[in-house]
Coordinates of C-alpha atoms and ligand atoms in Angstrom, one line a residue:
X13 CA 33.6 9.8 25.7
X14 CA 31.9 11.1 22.6
X15 CA 30.8 14.6 23.0
X16 CA 28.3 15.7 20.5
X17 CA 26.8 19.1 20.0
X18 CA 23.3 18.9 18.4
X19 CA 23.7 22.0 16.3
X20 CA 24.9 22.2 12.9
X21 CA 25.0 25.4 11.0
X22 CA 23.3 25.2 7.6
X23 CA 26.3 26.3 5.7
X24 CA 28.2 23.3 6.9
X25 CA 25.8 20.8 5.5
X26 CA 27.5 19.8 2.2
X27 CA 26.0 16.6 0.9
X28 CA 23.5 15.4 3.3
X29 CA 20.1 16.5 1.9
X30 CA 18.7 13.6 0.2
X31 CA 16.1 11.1 -0.2
X32 CA 16.7 7.5 -1.4
X33 CA 15.5 4.1 -1.8
X34 CA 17.2 1.3 0.1
X35 CA 16.8 -2.7 -0.1
X36 CA 18.3 -5.3 2.0
X37 CA 18.3 -9.1 1.5
X38 CA 19.2 -12.0 3.5
X39 CA 18.2 -15.5 2.5
X40 CA 19.0 -18.6 0.5
X41 CA 18.9 -17.1 -3.0
X42 CA 21.3 -15.0 -4.9
X43 CA 21.1 -11.6 -3.4
X44 CA 22.2 -9.3 -6.2
X45 CA 19.3 -10.2 -8.7
X46 CA 16.7 -9.7 -6.0
X47 CA 18.3 -6.5 -4.7
X48 CA 18.5 -4.9 -8.1
X49 CA 15.0 -6.0 -9.0
X50 CA 13.8 -4.2 -5.9
X51 CA 15.9 -1.3 -6.4
X52 CA 14.4 -0.7 -10.0
X53 CA 11.1 -0.4 -8.3
X54 CA 12.4 2.2 -6.0
X55 CA 14.1 4.4 -8.6
X56 CA 11.2 6.8 -8.4
X57 CA 12.8 7.8 -5.0
X58 CA 16.0 9.0 -6.7
X59 CA 18.0 8.3 -9.7
X60 CA 21.3 10.1 -9.5
X61 CA 23.5 7.3 -8.6
X62 CA 23.2 3.8 -6.9
X63 CA 25.2 1.0 -5.5
X64 CA 25.2 -2.5 -4.0
X65 CA 27.2 -4.3 -1.3
X66 CA 27.4 -8.1 -1.2
X67 CA 29.2 -10.5 1.4
X68 CA 31.8 -12.4 -0.7
X69 CA 34.6 -14.8 0.9
X70 CA 34.5 -12.8 4.1
X71 CA 34.8 -9.5 2.4
X72 CA 32.3 -6.7 1.7
X73 CA 32.3 -6.0 -1.9
X74 CA 30.8 -2.7 -2.8
X75 CA 30.0 -1.5 -6.4
X76 CA 28.7 2.0 -7.1
X77 CA 27.8 3.8 -10.2
X78 CA 26.7 7.3 -11.1
X79 CA 23.5 7.5 -13.1
X80 CA 20.4 5.3 -13.2
X81 CA 20.2 1.8 -11.7
X82 CA 20.7 0.2 -15.2
X83 CA 24.4 1.4 -15.0
X84 CA 24.8 -0.6 -11.7
X85 CA 23.0 -3.6 -13.1
X86 CA 25.5 -3.6 -16.1
X87 CA 28.5 -3.3 -13.7
X88 CA 27.2 -6.2 -11.5
X89 CA 26.6 -8.4 -14.5
X90 CA 30.4 -7.9 -15.3
X91 CA 31.4 -9.3 -12.0
X92 CA 28.6 -11.6 -10.8
X93 CA 28.4 -12.7 -7.2
X94 CA 27.1 -15.8 -5.4
X95 CA 26.2 -13.9 -2.2
X96 CA 22.9 -14.5 -0.5
X97 CA 23.3 -11.3 1.8
X98 CA 23.5 -7.7 0.4
X99 CA 22.1 -4.3 0.5
X100 CA 21.7 -1.7 -2.1
X101 CA 20.6 2.0 -2.6
X102 CA 19.4 4.5 -5.2
X103 CA 20.2 8.1 -4.4
X104 CA 18.8 11.7 -5.0
X105 CA 20.9 14.5 -3.9
X106 CA 20.4 18.2 -3.7
X107 CA 23.6 19.3 -2.5
X108 CA 27.1 18.4 -3.5
X109 CA 28.1 16.6 -6.8
X110 CA 26.9 13.3 -7.7
X111 CA 30.0 11.0 -7.7
X112 CA 30.7 7.4 -7.2
X113 CA 32.3 8.2 -3.9
X114 CA 29.3 9.9 -2.5
X115 CA 27.0 7.1 -3.8
X116 CA 25.9 4.4 -1.2
X117 CA 26.8 1.8 0.1
X118 CA 29.4 3.7 2.1
X119 CA 32.3 1.6 3.6
X120 CA 34.0 2.4 6.9
X121 CA 37.6 3.1 6.6
X122 CA 38.7 -0.1 8.5
X123 CA 36.5 -2.0 6.0
X124 CA 34.3 -3.7 8.8
X125 CA 31.0 -1.9 8.2
X126 CA 29.0 -0.9 5.2
X127 CA 25.6 0.7 5.1
X128 CA 22.8 2.3 3.0
X129 CA 21.0 5.2 4.4
X130 CA 18.0 7.3 3.6
X131 CA 17.8 10.6 5.6
X132 CA 20.0 13.3 7.0
X133 CA 22.6 13.1 9.9
X134 CA 22.5 16.7 11.0
X135 CA 25.4 16.6 13.6
X136 CA 27.8 14.7 11.2
X137 CA 30.4 17.4 11.3
X138 CA 30.9 17.1 15.0
X139 CA 31.0 13.4 14.8
X140 CA 33.5 13.5 12.0
X141 CA 35.9 15.6 13.8
X142 CA 35.8 13.1 16.7
X143 CA 36.3 10.1 14.4
X144 CA 39.3 11.9 12.5
X145 CA 40.9 12.3 16.0
X146 CA 40.6 8.5 16.5
X147 CA 42.3 7.8 13.1
X148 CA 39.3 7.1 10.8
X149 CA 39.4 8.5 7.4
X150 CA 37.0 9.7 4.9
X151 CA 36.7 9.5 1.1
X152 CA 33.3 11.0 0.4
X153 CA 31.4 14.2 1.2
X154 CA 28.5 12.3 2.8
X155 CA 27.0 12.3 6.3
X156 CA 26.4 8.6 5.6
X157 CA 30.1 7.7 5.6
X158 CA 30.3 9.5 9.0
X159 CA 27.6 7.3 10.4
X160 CA 29.3 4.1 8.9
X161 CA 32.5 4.8 10.7
X162 CA 30.8 5.7 13.8
X163 CA 29.4 2.2 13.7
X164 CA 32.7 0.8 13.0
X165 CA 34.3 2.7 16.0
X166 CA 31.7 1.4 18.4
X167 CA 32.1 -2.2 16.9
X168 CA 35.9 -1.9 17.5
X169 CA 35.3 -1.0 21.0
X170 CA 32.4 -3.3 21.9
X171 CA 33.1 -6.5 23.7
X172 CA 31.3 -9.6 22.7
X173 CA 28.1 -9.3 24.9
X174 CA 26.8 -12.3 27.0
X175 CA 23.5 -12.2 24.9
X176 CA 22.8 -10.5 21.6
X177 CA 25.1 -9.4 18.9
X178 CA 28.0 -7.2 19.0
X179 CA 27.3 -5.9 15.5
X180 CA 23.6 -5.0 16.5
X181 CA 24.9 -3.4 19.8
X182 CA 27.3 -1.1 17.9
X183 CA 24.7 0.0 15.5
X184 CA 22.5 1.0 18.6
X185 CA 25.4 2.7 20.3
X186 CA 26.2 4.8 17.3
X187 CA 22.8 5.9 16.5
X188 CA 22.1 6.9 20.1
X189 CA 24.6 9.8 19.2
X190 CA 23.0 10.7 16.0
X191 CA 20.8 13.7 15.5
X192 CA 18.6 13.6 12.4
X193 CA 16.7 11.1 10.3
X194 CA 17.6 7.6 9.0
X195 CA 16.3 4.4 7.5
X196 CA 19.4 2.1 7.5
X197 CA 20.5 -1.3 6.5
X198 CA 23.9 -2.2 7.6
X199 CA 26.3 -5.2 7.1
X200 CA 29.4 -6.3 9.1
X201 CA 32.3 -8.0 7.5
X202 CA 32.6 -10.4 10.5
X203 CA 28.9 -11.5 10.3
X204 CA 28.2 -13.2 7.2
X205 CA 24.8 -14.3 8.2
X206 CA 23.4 -10.8 9.7
X207 CA 22.0 -7.7 8.8
X208 CA 20.8 -4.7 11.0
X209 CA 18.3 -2.1 10.1
X210 CA 17.2 0.8 12.1
X211 CA 14.7 3.7 11.4
X212 CA 14.1 7.2 12.7
X213 CA 12.1 9.6 10.5
X214 CA 12.6 7.7 7.2
X215 CA 10.4 4.6 6.2
X216 CA 11.9 1.2 6.6
X217 CA 10.0 -2.0 6.0
X218 CA 10.8 -5.4 6.8
X219 CA 9.6 -8.2 4.4
X220 CA 9.1 -11.7 5.8
X221 CA 9.5 -14.3 3.0
X222 CA 9.9 -17.9 3.0
X223 CA 13.4 -18.6 4.1
X224 CA 14.4 -14.9 3.4
X225 CA 14.0 -11.6 5.1
X226 CA 14.1 -8.2 3.2
X227 CA 14.4 -4.7 4.3
X228 CA 13.2 -1.7 2.0
X229 CA 12.0 2.0 2.1
X230 CA 8.9 1.0 0.2
X231 CA 6.8 -2.2 -0.1
X232 CA 7.1 -1.7 -3.9
X233 CA 10.5 -3.3 -3.5
X234 CA 9.2 -6.2 -1.5
X235 CA 6.0 -7.4 -3.0
X236 CA 7.4 -9.5 -5.7
X237 CA 9.0 -11.8 -2.7
X238 CA 6.4 -11.5 -0.2
X239 CA 3.1 -9.9 0.9
X240 CA 4.0 -10.2 4.7
X241 CA 5.5 -7.0 6.0
X242 CA 6.3 -5.4 9.3
X243 CA 6.3 -1.6 9.2
X244 CA 9.1 -0.5 11.6
X245 CA 8.4 2.5 13.9
X246 CA 10.8 5.5 14.8
X247 CA 13.4 4.3 17.4
X248 CA 13.3 0.5 16.4
X249 CA 16.3 -1.6 15.5
X250 CA 15.8 -5.0 13.6
X251 CA 18.4 -7.6 13.7
X252 CA 18.1 -10.2 11.0
X253 CA 20.1 -13.4 11.5
X254 CA 19.7 -16.2 9.0
X255 CA 16.0 -16.2 8.6
X256 CA 15.0 -15.0 11.9
X257 CA 14.5 -11.5 13.1
X258 CA 14.1 -9.6 16.1
X259 CA 12.9 -6.0 16.6
X260 CA 13.9 -4.0 19.7
X261 CA 14.1 -0.4 20.9
X262 CA 17.5 1.4 21.2
X263 CA 17.6 0.3 24.8
X264 CA 17.3 -3.2 23.6
X265 CA 13.8 -3.7 24.8
X266 CA 12.2 -6.6 22.7
X267 CA 9.1 -5.4 20.6
X268 CA 6.6 -8.0 19.2
X269 CA 6.4 -7.6 15.6
X270 CA 3.0 -6.9 14.0
X271 CA 2.8 -8.6 10.6
X272 CA 0.6 -7.1 7.9
X273 CA -0.2 -8.7 4.7
X274 CA -0.2 -6.1 1.8
X275 CA -2.8 -6.4 -0.9
X276 CA -0.7 -5.4 -4.1
X277 CA -1.1 -6.8 -7.5
X278 CA 2.6 -6.9 -8.8
X279 CA 1.3 -6.3 -12.3
X280 CA 0.3 -2.8 -11.4
X281 CA 4.0 -1.9 -11.0
X282 CA 4.8 -3.2 -14.7
X283 CA 4.6 -1.0 -17.7
X284 CA 2.6 -3.4 -19.8
X285 CA 1.9 -2.0 -23.3
X286 CA 2.6 1.8 -22.4
X287 CA 5.7 3.7 -23.2
X288 CA 5.8 5.5 -19.8
X289 CA 4.3 4.9 -16.3
X290 CA 2.9 8.3 -16.6
X291 CA 0.8 7.7 -19.7
X292 CA -0.3 4.1 -18.2
X293 CA -1.3 5.9 -14.9
X294 CA -3.2 8.6 -17.0
X295 CA -5.3 5.8 -18.5
X296 CA -5.7 4.0 -15.1
X297 CA -7.7 6.9 -13.8
X298 CA -11.1 5.4 -14.5
X299 CA -10.1 2.4 -12.2
X300 CA -8.5 4.6 -9.6
X301 CA -11.6 6.6 -9.4
X302 CA -13.9 3.6 -9.2
X303 CA -11.6 2.3 -6.4
X304 CA -11.9 5.7 -4.4
X305 CA -15.7 5.2 -4.6
X306 CA -15.9 1.5 -4.0
X307 CA -18.3 0.6 -1.3
X308 CA -18.4 4.1 0.0
X309 CA -21.9 5.4 -0.7
X310 CA -25.0 4.9 1.2
X311 CA -27.8 5.3 -1.3
X312 CA -30.6 5.3 1.1
X313 CA -29.0 8.1 2.9
X314 CA -27.6 9.9 -0.2
X315 CA -24.2 10.2 1.4
X316 CA -20.6 8.8 1.6
X317 CA -19.3 6.7 4.2
X318 CA -15.8 6.2 5.3
X319 CA -14.6 3.3 7.7
X320 CA -11.4 4.8 9.0
X321 CA -12.3 8.2 10.1
X322 CA -12.5 7.1 13.8
X323 CA -14.9 10.1 14.5
X324 CA -18.4 10.0 15.5
X325 CA -21.0 12.1 13.4
X326 CA -21.4 14.2 16.6
X327 CA -17.6 14.9 16.6
X328 CA -17.7 15.8 12.9
X329 CA -20.7 18.3 13.6
X330 CA -18.6 20.0 16.0
X331 CA -15.8 20.8 13.6
X332 CA -15.8 24.5 12.7
X333 CA -12.8 24.9 10.8
X334 CA -10.7 22.5 8.5
X335 CA -7.0 23.0 7.9
X336 CA -5.6 21.1 5.0
X337 CA -1.9 20.6 4.6
X338 CA 0.2 19.1 2.0
X339 CA 3.1 19.6 -0.5
X340 CA 3.2 19.7 -4.5
X341 CA 0.5 18.2 -6.3
X342 CA -1.4 17.1 -3.2
X343 CA -1.4 20.7 -2.3
X344 CA -3.4 21.6 -5.3
X345 CA -5.7 18.8 -4.5
X346 CA -6.2 20.6 -1.2
X347 CA -7.2 23.7 -2.9
X348 CA -9.8 21.9 -4.9
X349 CA -11.0 20.1 -1.8
X350 CA -11.3 23.5 0.0
X351 CA -13.6 24.7 -2.6
X352 CA -15.7 21.6 -2.4
X353 CA -16.1 21.6 1.3
X354 CA -16.9 25.2 1.6
X355 CA -19.4 25.0 -1.2
X356 CA -21.2 21.8 -0.3
X357 CA -20.6 21.5 3.7
X358 CA -20.2 25.1 4.5
X359 CA -17.3 24.6 6.6
X360 CA -14.5 27.1 6.5
X361 CA -11.4 25.6 5.1
X362 CA -7.7 26.8 5.0
X363 CA -5.0 25.4 2.9
X364 CA -1.4 25.5 4.0
X365 CA 1.9 24.3 2.5
X366 CA 3.0 21.7 5.0
X367 CA 6.5 23.0 5.0
X368 CA 5.2 26.5 6.2
X369 CA 2.5 25.4 8.5
X370 CA 4.9 23.5 10.7
X371 CA 7.0 26.5 11.5
X372 CA 4.3 29.1 11.4
X373 CA 2.7 28.4 14.9
X374 CA -0.8 29.4 13.2
X375 CA -3.6 29.7 15.9
X376 CA -6.2 27.0 15.7
X377 CA -9.0 26.4 18.0
X378 CA -10.0 23.1 19.5
X379 CA -12.7 22.4 16.9
X380 CA -10.3 22.5 14.2
X381 CA -9.9 19.3 12.2
X382 CA -6.5 19.1 10.6
X383 CA -6.3 17.0 7.5
X384 CA -3.2 16.0 5.6
X385 CA -3.0 14.8 2.1
X386 CA -0.2 12.8 0.7
X387 CA 0.1 10.2 -2.2
X388 CA 3.1 8.6 -0.5
X389 CA 2.3 9.1 3.0
X390 CA 6.0 9.7 3.6
X391 CA 6.6 13.3 2.5
X392 CA 8.6 14.6 5.5
X393 CA 7.1 18.1 5.6
X394 CA 3.6 16.8 5.5
X395 CA 4.5 14.2 8.3
X396 CA 5.9 16.9 10.3
X397 CA 2.8 19.2 10.0
X398 CA 0.9 16.1 11.1
X399 CA 3.0 15.6 14.1
X400 CA 3.0 19.3 15.0
X401 CA -0.8 19.4 15.0
X402 CA -1.0 16.1 17.0
X403 CA 1.3 17.6 19.6
X404 CA -0.9 20.7 20.0
X405 CA -3.9 18.3 20.5
X406 CA -5.8 18.7 17.4
X407 CA -7.7 15.9 15.7
X408 CA -6.0 14.7 12.6
X409 CA -7.1 12.8 9.4
X410 CA -5.0 11.8 6.6
X411 CA -5.9 11.1 2.9
X412 CA -3.1 8.9 1.5
X413 CA -2.7 6.3 -1.3
X414 CA -0.2 4.2 0.8
X415 CA -1.5 1.7 3.2
X416 CA 0.7 1.4 6.1
X417 CA 2.7 4.6 5.4
X418 CA 4.0 6.7 8.3
X419 CA 1.3 9.3 7.8
X420 CA -1.5 6.7 7.7
X421 CA -0.1 5.2 11.0
X422 CA 0.4 8.4 12.7
X423 CA -2.8 10.2 12.0
X424 CA -5.9 9.7 14.2
X425 CA -7.9 8.4 11.2
X426 CA -8.1 8.7 7.5
X427 CA -9.3 7.7 4.0
X428 CA -7.2 5.6 1.7
X429 CA -7.3 6.4 -1.9
X430 CA -6.8 2.9 -3.4
X431 CA -5.6 4.4 -6.6
X432 CA -2.9 1.7 -6.8
X433 CA 0.8 2.3 -7.0
X434 CA 1.9 5.6 -8.8
X435 CA 5.3 5.2 -10.3
X436 CA 5.6 8.0 -12.7
X437 CA 7.2 11.0 -10.7
X438 CA 4.6 13.3 -11.9
X439 CA 1.4 12.6 -10.1
X440 CA -1.8 11.9 -12.1
X441 CA -3.9 9.2 -11.0
X442 CA -3.3 10.0 -7.3
X443 CA -4.2 13.7 -7.9
X444 CA -7.6 13.0 -9.5
X445 CA -8.3 10.3 -6.8
X446 CA -7.7 12.8 -4.1
X447 CA -10.2 15.2 -6.0
X448 CA -12.8 12.2 -5.9
X449 CA -12.3 11.8 -2.2
X450 CA -12.5 15.5 -1.6
X451 CA -15.9 15.6 -3.4
X452 CA -17.2 12.6 -1.3
X453 CA -15.9 14.0 1.9
X454 CA -17.8 17.3 1.0
X455 CA -20.8 15.4 0.4
X456 CA -20.4 13.4 3.7
X457 CA -19.8 16.6 5.7
X458 CA -22.5 18.4 3.9
X459 CA -25.2 15.7 4.7
X460 CA -24.1 15.8 8.3
X461 CA -25.2 19.5 8.1
X462 CA -27.5 21.4 5.8
X463 CA -27.2 19.5 2.5
X464 CA -30.7 18.3 1.3
X465 CA -31.2 14.5 0.5
X466 CA -31.9 15.5 -3.2
X467 CA -28.8 17.5 -3.5
X468 CA -26.9 14.6 -2.0
X469 CA -28.5 12.3 -4.2
X470 CA -27.6 14.4 -7.3
X471 CA -24.0 14.4 -6.2
X472 CA -23.8 10.7 -5.6
X473 CA -25.2 10.1 -9.1
X474 CA -22.9 12.6 -10.6
X475 CA -19.8 11.2 -9.1
X476 CA -20.5 7.7 -10.1
X477 CA -20.6 8.8 -14.0
X478 CA -17.1 10.2 -13.7
X479 CA -15.0 7.1 -14.4
X480 CA -17.0 6.6 -17.7
X481 CA -16.5 10.3 -18.6
X482 CA -12.7 10.0 -17.9
X483 CA -12.5 7.1 -20.2
X484 CA -14.3 9.1 -22.9
X485 CA -11.7 12.0 -22.5
X486 CA -8.8 9.6 -22.8
X487 CA -10.2 8.2 -26.0
X488 CA -9.6 11.5 -27.6
X489 CA -5.7 11.4 -26.7
X490 CA -4.7 11.3 -30.4
X491 CA -6.3 14.8 -30.8
X492 CA -4.6 16.1 -27.6
X493 CA -1.3 14.8 -29.0
X494 CA -1.7 16.7 -32.3
X495 CA -2.4 19.9 -30.3
X496 CA 0.7 19.2 -28.3
X497 CA 2.9 18.9 -31.3
X498 CA 2.1 22.5 -32.3
X499 CA 3.4 23.9 -29.1
X500 CA 6.4 21.8 -28.4
X501 CA 8.9 24.5 -29.0
X502 CA 7.3 27.3 -26.8
X503 CA 9.3 28.1 -23.6
X504 CA 6.5 29.9 -21.7
X505 CA 3.0 29.0 -20.9
X506 CA 0.3 30.4 -18.9
X507 CA -2.6 28.4 -17.3
X508 CA -5.7 30.3 -16.4
X509 CA -8.9 29.3 -14.7
X510 CA -11.5 30.7 -12.3
X511 CA -12.9 29.2 -9.0
X512 CA -12.4 25.4 -8.9
X513 CA -10.4 25.6 -12.1
X514 CA -7.8 27.7 -10.5
X515 CA -6.0 24.6 -8.5
X516 CA -6.3 22.7 -12.0
X517 CA -4.4 25.7 -13.7
X518 CA -1.8 25.5 -11.0
X519 CA -1.5 21.8 -11.4
X520 CA -1.6 21.9 -15.2
X521 CA 1.5 24.4 -15.1
X522 CA 3.2 22.2 -12.5
X523 CA 2.8 18.9 -14.8
X524 CA 4.1 20.8 -17.9
X525 CA 7.3 22.4 -16.0
X526 CA 7.9 19.1 -14.1
X527 CA 8.2 16.9 -17.2
X528 CA 9.0 19.2 -20.0
X529 CA 11.1 21.9 -18.3
X530 CA 9.0 24.5 -19.9
X531 CA 8.4 27.6 -17.7
X532 CA 4.8 27.6 -16.9
X533 CA 2.6 29.6 -14.5
X534 CA -1.1 29.0 -13.2
X535 CA -3.1 32.0 -12.2
X536 CA -6.8 32.7 -11.6
X537 CA -8.0 33.8 -15.0
X538 CA -9.0 37.3 -13.9
X539 CA -5.6 37.9 -12.1
X540 CA -3.8 37.6 -15.3
X541 CA -4.5 41.3 -15.9
X542 CA -2.3 42.0 -12.8
X543 CA 1.0 40.8 -13.9
X544 CA 1.2 37.8 -16.1
X545 CA -0.5 39.5 -19.0
X546 CA 3.0 41.0 -19.5
X547 CA 4.4 37.6 -20.6
X548 CA 1.6 37.2 -23.3
X549 CA 2.9 37.3 -26.8
X550 CA 3.0 35.1 -29.9
X551 CA 5.7 33.1 -28.0
X552 CA 3.7 32.5 -24.8
X553 CA 0.5 30.4 -25.4
X554 CA -2.2 30.4 -22.6
X555 CA -4.1 27.4 -21.6
X556 CA -7.6 28.4 -20.5
X557 CA -10.4 26.5 -18.6
X558 CA -13.9 27.2 -19.5
X559 CA -16.2 24.9 -17.6
X560 CA -18.8 26.9 -15.9
X561 CA -21.8 28.6 -17.7
X562 CA -21.9 31.1 -14.8
X563 CA -18.5 32.6 -15.3
X564 CA -18.1 31.9 -19.0
X565 CA -18.5 35.5 -20.0
X566 CA -15.8 36.6 -17.8
X567 CA -13.4 33.8 -19.0
X568 CA -14.2 34.7 -22.6
X569 CA -13.3 38.5 -22.0
X570 CA -10.0 37.2 -20.4
X571 CA -9.3 35.1 -23.5
X572 CA -10.1 38.2 -25.7
X573 CA -7.5 40.1 -23.6
X574 CA -4.9 37.4 -24.5
X575 CA -5.9 37.4 -28.3
X576 CA -5.6 41.0 -28.5
X577 CA -1.9 40.7 -27.6
X578 CA -1.4 37.9 -30.2
X579 CA -1.3 35.2 -27.5
X580 CA -2.3 31.7 -28.7
X581 CA -5.2 30.1 -26.8
X582 CA -5.7 26.5 -26.0
X583 CA -9.0 25.9 -24.2
X584 CA -10.4 23.2 -22.1
X585 CA -14.1 23.8 -22.2
X586 CA -17.1 21.8 -21.2
X587 CA -19.6 20.8 -23.7
X588 CA -22.1 23.3 -22.4
X589 CA -19.7 26.4 -22.6
X590 CA -19.6 27.5 -26.3
X591 CA -17.1 30.0 -27.2
X592 CA -17.2 32.7 -29.9
X593 CA -16.0 31.5 -33.3
X594 CA -12.3 31.8 -33.8
X595 CA -11.4 32.8 -30.3
X596 CA -9.4 29.6 -29.3
X597 CA -6.7 28.3 -31.5
X598 CA -7.3 24.8 -30.1
X599 CA -9.9 23.2 -28.0
X600 CA -10.5 20.0 -26.0
X601 CA -14.2 19.6 -25.2
X602 CA -14.9 17.7 -21.9
X603 CA -18.4 16.2 -21.2
X604 CA -20.8 17.9 -19.0
X605 CA -21.0 16.6 -15.5
X606 CA -21.7 17.5 -11.9
X607 CA -20.0 20.6 -11.1
X608 CA -18.3 19.0 -8.0
X609 CA -16.4 16.7 -10.5
X610 CA -15.3 19.1 -13.3
X611 CA -11.8 19.6 -11.7
X612 CA -11.3 15.8 -12.2
X613 CA -12.4 15.9 -16.0
X614 CA -10.5 19.2 -16.7
X615 CA -7.3 17.6 -15.3
X616 CA -7.3 14.8 -17.9
X617 CA -6.5 17.0 -21.1
X618 CA -3.9 18.9 -19.3
X619 CA -2.1 15.8 -18.1
X620 CA -2.0 14.5 -21.6
X621 CA -1.0 17.8 -23.1
X622 CA 2.0 17.9 -20.7
X623 CA 2.8 14.3 -21.3
X624 CA 2.9 14.5 -25.1
X625 CA 4.7 17.9 -25.2
X626 CA 7.3 16.3 -22.9
X627 CA 7.7 13.2 -25.1
X628 CA 8.0 15.5 -28.3
X629 CA 10.9 17.3 -26.5
X630 CA 12.5 14.0 -25.8
X631 CA 12.3 14.4 -22.0
X632 CA 12.5 11.4 -19.6
X633 CA 8.9 11.6 -18.6
X634 CA 8.9 9.2 -15.8
X635 CA 12.1 10.4 -14.2
X636 CA 12.3 14.2 -14.8
X637 CA 15.6 15.9 -13.9
X638 CA 16.1 16.9 -10.2
X639 CA 12.8 15.6 -9.0
X640 CA 12.0 12.5 -6.9
X641 CA 8.5 11.2 -6.1
X642 CA 8.8 10.8 -2.4
X643 CA 10.6 13.8 -0.7
X644 CA 11.6 12.3 2.7
X645 CA 13.9 15.2 3.7
X646 CA 13.0 18.8 4.6
Ligands
LIG1158 C1 7.1 15.4 -4.6 C2 6.7 14.9 -5.9 C3 5.3 15.5 -6.2 C4 4.3 15.3 -5.0 C5 4.9 15.9 -3.7 C6 4.2 15.5 -2.5 O1 7.5 16.8 -4.8 O2 7.5 15.2 -7.0 O3 4.7 15.0 -7.4 O4 3.0 16.0 -5.3 O5 6.3 15.4 -3.5 O6 4.1 14.2 -2.3 P1 3.0 13.3 -1.6 O7 3.5 11.9 -1.6 O8 3.0 13.8 -0.1 O9 1.7 13.4 -2.1

């Protein structure tokens, strides 16, 4: 009997912290081309190494390469296969070296099973010891190889069942012993017409095409083949035989699949005339903002309306506190949304890092509404914060860009961003779209409370103008590019803004450091005196935001403090915020707009500034080192 201890000390975890993209194909076409095409669309999930397994003449043939998917494509081209069954993987690792041995697919030591895995097998150490005692050998440092051998062990032991498949049954048996998270696609050397998938904690989506079935971690990899998808839930196993599939629980109870049709324009995932997805997505912001607003205003009521909240106005009037949870850029969006909701709806809001909240056991009361914000809808910490809130009985809502994502499905209600696919690892259009939805939410909640009809109406009118104003700013990209060129060699930057500009300062600093590897810090402008001012010198420029006439005098004096210490100043200022002559070294002027939308407009110049600095420095803008777009591990 297999005895497992569900505890693994952190120091034993070697190479099992990863998030990845997986694709599987079973159909009538050549699998390799389709798989690699899908894999390219998942590269944002990881790009340290990649691999492919196909079924050839009764053997599982595995090809793996370190580096980008293009390395794998080149290797596969040299040895083309005719197989119409295969799996592939692109990997992102935080522990352990990146080697071919550690790349996926992993192959069991008896050569019977190969699999690709997204997630973490926490009790791999115990399982590995057991498997070694049974004669299995290991050639990688991965937890995935342990799972692969565990399936092979069960496959070897399993008798041919009266019903169902021995292969699928061995996958079920193995994962019953596994602690951790997985999205899996598995092949067996004895089953040329079969693929098995399973999910727990990592996304897995089934694509149902004409005479073909696909598996992938994201619809992006499927949509060029089929718009019909089934989102698998945790604890589900899918067995694909030929062009048929069945979904069941770990206890082999059949589950009726729900087939969804995804509305995804495939050209949105293409670069077109742009050099990088990041630039393309910066320029797509006017449409993304229009899509966030489309059909969501009620002009006769001067308010916003959202179809998917699943809460009555009465429920919402009883909310006396809102907790916003997110990670990364979405967390910065939450800080802006906090500002907007408190200002316009007068509801107290707190913002938490999802990764902290889930372990903090923060006291909430029954009238607290928990909202999570996530572009991908798959970030594991945000998902865990959502699940923890639900477990404690709080009402949960999600703002997400990804229809059908786990967060979208698990929250009680929510708002889709409709920003279109965001491929660049550094978030741009998803961020400003979250700010737009935050402003609309503040309007909606405000109008359920004290906000007047006229104030509501002014806000609606103001928000509707924003897409055109964003377009206007992007037209000045040549000016921002020439500013960027002057600062390319700097190694430190400060980003400073007050009130609603503070989150934009944080986001500006994050954008710059993510893609250009320049150290940058965001601070409330007045806080600069309490520490960051020590960094100011000719070598450390400061980006200031001067967008509000009310606080302009204060921001100007902060700028003078920087100037007095020989710091260079780039300012993003509103047209109605004039500065003393000669104070700023460089400036970008944004149009006047409703105060609720200034954070959106002020974001655009700093996105472009970071982009052009990174390009000048020769950085890989869309795939910055060490980062991945969707973080599906803790
Ligand atoms: C990663 C990405 C960030 C993103 C964060 C949260 O760290 O690199 O750009 O902001 O995850 O992602 P989410 O999909 O939850 O918004």
